Short mmCIF file of C-alpha atoms in Angstrom, two decimals:
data_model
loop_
_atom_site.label_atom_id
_atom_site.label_comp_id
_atom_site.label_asym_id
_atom_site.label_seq_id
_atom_site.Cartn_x
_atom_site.Cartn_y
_atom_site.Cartn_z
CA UNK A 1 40.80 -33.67 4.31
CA UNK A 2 40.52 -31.95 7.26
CA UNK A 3 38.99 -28.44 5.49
CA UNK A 4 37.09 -31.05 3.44
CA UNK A 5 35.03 -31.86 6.48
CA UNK A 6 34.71 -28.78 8.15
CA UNK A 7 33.76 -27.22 4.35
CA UNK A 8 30.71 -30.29 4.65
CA UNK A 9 29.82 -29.41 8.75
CA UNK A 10 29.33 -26.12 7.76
CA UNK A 11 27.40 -26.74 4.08
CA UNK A 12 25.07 -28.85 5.92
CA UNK A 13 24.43 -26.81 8.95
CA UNK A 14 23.18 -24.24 6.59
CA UNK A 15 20.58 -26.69 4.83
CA UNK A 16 19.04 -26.95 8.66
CA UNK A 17 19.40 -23.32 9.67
CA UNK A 18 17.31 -22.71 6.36
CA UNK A 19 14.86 -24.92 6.97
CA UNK A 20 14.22 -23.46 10.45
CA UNK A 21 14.42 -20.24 8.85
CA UNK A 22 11.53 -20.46 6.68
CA UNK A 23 9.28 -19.57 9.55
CA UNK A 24 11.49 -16.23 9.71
CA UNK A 25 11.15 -15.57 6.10
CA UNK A 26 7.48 -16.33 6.28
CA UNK A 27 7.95 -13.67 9.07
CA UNK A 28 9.28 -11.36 6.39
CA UNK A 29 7.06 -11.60 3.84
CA UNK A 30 4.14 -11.25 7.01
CA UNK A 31 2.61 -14.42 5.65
CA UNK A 32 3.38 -16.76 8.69
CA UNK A 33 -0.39 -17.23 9.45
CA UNK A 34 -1.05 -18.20 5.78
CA UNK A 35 -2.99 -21.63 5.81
CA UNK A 36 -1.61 -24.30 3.37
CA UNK A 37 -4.24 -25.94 0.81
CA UNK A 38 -4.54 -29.50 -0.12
CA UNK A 39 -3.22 -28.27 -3.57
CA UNK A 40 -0.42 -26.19 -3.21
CA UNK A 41 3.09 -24.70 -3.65
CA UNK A 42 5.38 -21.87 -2.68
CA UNK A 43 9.00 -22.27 -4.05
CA UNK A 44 10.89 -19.13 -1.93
CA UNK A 45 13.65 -17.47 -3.96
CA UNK A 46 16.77 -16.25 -1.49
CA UNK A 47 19.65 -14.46 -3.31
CA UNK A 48 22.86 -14.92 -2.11
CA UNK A 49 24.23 -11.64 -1.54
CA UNK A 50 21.53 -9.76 -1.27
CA UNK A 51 18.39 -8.90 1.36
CA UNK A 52 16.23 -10.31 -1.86
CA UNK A 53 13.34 -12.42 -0.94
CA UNK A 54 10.58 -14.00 -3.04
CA UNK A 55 8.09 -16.27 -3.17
CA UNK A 56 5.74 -17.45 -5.56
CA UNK A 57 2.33 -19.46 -4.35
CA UNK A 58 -0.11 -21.84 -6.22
CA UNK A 59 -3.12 -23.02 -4.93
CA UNK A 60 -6.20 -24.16 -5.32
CA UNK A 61 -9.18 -22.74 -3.08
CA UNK A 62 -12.02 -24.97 -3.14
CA UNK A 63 -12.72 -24.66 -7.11
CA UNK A 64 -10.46 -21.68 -7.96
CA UNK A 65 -6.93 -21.77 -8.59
CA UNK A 66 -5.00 -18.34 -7.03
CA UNK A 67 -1.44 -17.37 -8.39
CA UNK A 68 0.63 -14.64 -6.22
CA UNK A 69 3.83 -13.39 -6.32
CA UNK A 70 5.68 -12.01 -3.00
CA UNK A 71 9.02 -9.53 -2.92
CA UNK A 72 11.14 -7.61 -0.48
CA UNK A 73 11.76 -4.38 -2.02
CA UNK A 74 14.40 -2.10 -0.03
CA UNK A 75 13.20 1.39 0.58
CA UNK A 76 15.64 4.54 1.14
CA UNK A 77 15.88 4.49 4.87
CA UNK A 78 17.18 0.94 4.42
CA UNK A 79 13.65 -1.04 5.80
CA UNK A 80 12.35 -3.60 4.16
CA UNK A 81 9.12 -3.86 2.12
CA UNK A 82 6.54 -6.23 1.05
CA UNK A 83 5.19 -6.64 -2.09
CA UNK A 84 2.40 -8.88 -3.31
CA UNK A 85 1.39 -9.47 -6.47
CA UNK A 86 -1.91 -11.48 -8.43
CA UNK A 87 -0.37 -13.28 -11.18
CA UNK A 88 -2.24 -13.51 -14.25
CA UNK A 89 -3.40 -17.35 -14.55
CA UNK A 90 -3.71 -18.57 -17.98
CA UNK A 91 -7.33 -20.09 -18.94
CA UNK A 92 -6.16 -23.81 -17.92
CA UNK A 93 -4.39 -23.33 -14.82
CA UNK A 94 -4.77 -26.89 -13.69
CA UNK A 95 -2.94 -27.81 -16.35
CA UNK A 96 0.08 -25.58 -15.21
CA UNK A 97 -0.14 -27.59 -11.85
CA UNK A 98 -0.11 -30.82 -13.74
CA UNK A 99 2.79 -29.02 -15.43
CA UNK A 100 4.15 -28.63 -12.01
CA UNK A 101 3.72 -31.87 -10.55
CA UNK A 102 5.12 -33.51 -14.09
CA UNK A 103 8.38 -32.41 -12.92
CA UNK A 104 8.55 -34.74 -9.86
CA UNK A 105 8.39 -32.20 -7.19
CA UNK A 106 6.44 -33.95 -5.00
CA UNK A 107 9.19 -36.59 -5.36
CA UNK A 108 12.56 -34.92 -5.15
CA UNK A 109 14.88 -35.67 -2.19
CA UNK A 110 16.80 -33.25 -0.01
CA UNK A 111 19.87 -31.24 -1.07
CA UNK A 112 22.21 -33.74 1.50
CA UNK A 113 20.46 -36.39 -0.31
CA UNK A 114 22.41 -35.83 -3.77
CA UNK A 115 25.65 -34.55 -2.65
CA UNK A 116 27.55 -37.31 -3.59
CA UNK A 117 26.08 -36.60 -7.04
CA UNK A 118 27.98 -33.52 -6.89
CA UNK A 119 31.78 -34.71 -6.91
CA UNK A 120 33.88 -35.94 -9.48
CA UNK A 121 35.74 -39.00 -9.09
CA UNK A 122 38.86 -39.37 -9.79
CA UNK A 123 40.04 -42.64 -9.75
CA UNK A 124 43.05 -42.18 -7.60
CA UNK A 125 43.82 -43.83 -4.29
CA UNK A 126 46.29 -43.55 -1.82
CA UNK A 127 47.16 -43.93 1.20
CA UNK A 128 47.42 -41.61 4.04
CA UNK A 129 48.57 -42.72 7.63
CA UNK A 130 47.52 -46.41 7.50
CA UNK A 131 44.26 -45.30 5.57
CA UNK A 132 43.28 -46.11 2.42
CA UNK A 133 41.96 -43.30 0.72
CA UNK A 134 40.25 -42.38 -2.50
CA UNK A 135 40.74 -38.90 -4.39
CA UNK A 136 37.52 -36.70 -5.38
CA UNK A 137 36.69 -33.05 -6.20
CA UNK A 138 33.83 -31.24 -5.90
CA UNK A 139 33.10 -27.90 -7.64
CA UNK A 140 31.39 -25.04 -5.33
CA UNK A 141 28.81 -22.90 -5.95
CA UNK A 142 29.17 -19.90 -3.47
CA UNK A 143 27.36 -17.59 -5.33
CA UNK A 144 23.73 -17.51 -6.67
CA UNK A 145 19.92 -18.46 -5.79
CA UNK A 146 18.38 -21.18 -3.70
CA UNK A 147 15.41 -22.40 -3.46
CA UNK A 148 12.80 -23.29 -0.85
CA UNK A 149 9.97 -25.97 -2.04
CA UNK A 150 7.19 -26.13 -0.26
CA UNK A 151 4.05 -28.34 -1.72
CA UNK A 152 1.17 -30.66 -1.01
CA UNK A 153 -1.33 -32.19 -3.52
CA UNK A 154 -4.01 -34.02 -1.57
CA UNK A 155 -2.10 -36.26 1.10
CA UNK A 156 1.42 -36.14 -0.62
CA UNK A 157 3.65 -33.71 0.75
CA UNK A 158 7.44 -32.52 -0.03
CA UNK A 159 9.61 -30.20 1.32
CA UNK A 160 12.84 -29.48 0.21
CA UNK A 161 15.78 -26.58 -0.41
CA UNK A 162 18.53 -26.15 -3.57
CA UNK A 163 21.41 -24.49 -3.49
CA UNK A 164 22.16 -22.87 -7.02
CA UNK A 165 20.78 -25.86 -8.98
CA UNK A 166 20.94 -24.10 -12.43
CA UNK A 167 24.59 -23.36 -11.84
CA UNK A 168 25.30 -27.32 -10.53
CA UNK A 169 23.44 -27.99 -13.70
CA UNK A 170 26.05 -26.72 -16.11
CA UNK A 171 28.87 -28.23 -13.62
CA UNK A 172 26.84 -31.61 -13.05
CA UNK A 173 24.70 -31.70 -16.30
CA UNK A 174 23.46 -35.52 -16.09
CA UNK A 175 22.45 -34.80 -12.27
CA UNK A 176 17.99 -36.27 -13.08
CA UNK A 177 17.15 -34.05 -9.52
CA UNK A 178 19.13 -30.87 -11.15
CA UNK A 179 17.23 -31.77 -14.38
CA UNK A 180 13.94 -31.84 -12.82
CA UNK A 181 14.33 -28.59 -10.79
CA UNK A 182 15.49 -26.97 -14.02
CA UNK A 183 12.20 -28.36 -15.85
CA UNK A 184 10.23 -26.84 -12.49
CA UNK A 185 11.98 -23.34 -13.03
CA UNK A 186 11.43 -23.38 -16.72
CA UNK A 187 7.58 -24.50 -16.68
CA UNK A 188 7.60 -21.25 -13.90
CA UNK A 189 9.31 -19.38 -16.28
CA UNK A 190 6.96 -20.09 -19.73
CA UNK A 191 3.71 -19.54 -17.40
CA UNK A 192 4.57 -16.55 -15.14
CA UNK A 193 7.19 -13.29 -16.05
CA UNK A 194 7.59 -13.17 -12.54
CA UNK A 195 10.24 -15.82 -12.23
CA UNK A 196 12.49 -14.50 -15.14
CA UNK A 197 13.68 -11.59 -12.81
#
């Protein structure tokens, strides 16, 4: 119990050192005076072991719709390099951001929000000096990708971070936010090579 709850102090910790660190990965990618449209998004991509960084933007400015890809590449004296991309939009790109809002993004809740989503129960009780006490196990994911959400469409706004949501998907398959992030990835996927690296 007791490494159960220091396990969760320090899982959720991380969700708000992320979130203050998007400014410093904005930072990295030298994009921290970027202004945000009234239709936009930019889902970061943070690998887990590595220095890898990427982001991928969507926006509309005023009657154009711009696609860009950003990436940390490491050069051979170890310093870190940005690179930005135009991605090729296909000859409808406000459907892909109809695409993009079909998957509920601009509805889906925290990481915290669905934890207990993420446990099995196991239908065993006990009880454990004078407590009652139920049993449960969670599977962890300590390895992989998460991702960032950033994105606004008129006056609705979202903002939200995953930890490895494909890999909780094959753990936690009938999880609708880990099925709705997976539809977001794939749409991303279909529409831009980018994403499939």
């Amino acid at each position: 119990m007791h490494k159960t709850l220091i396990f969760l102090f320090l899982f959720l910790s991380s969700d708000v050192l992320f979130s203050q660190n998007v400014n410093k990965y904005d930072k990295i990618l030298n994009i921290e005076n970027l202004p945000f449209n009234n239709h936009e998004v930019r889902i970061y991509r943070k690998h887990a072991i590595s220095t890898g960084l990427d982001m991928f933007r969507l926006y509309q400015d005023h009657n154009n719709w711009v696609g860009e890809w950003y990436e940390t590449v490491a050069t051979q004296n170890q310093k870190v390099q940005v690179k930005k991309s135009s991605l090729h939009l296909s000859n409808n790109p406000e459907l892909v951001w109809v695409k993009i809002i079909d998957t509920d993004i601009l509805h889906l809740p925290h990481w915290e929000s669905i934890q207990y989503k993420l446990e099995k129960k196991n239908k065993e009780y006990f009880t454990e000096d004078g407590e009652n006490m139920v049993s449960r196990s969670k599977s962890v994911v300590v390895d992989g990708v998460s991702y960032y959400v950033k994105i606004k469409s008129d006056k609705t706004e979202n903002e939200f971070e995953y930890y490895n949501p494909e890999s909780y998907l094959k753990i936690y398959p009938n999880v609708d936010e880990l099925i709705s992030f997976k539809e977001l990835l794939d749409v991303l996927r279909s529409e831009f090579k980018f994403f499939d690296k």
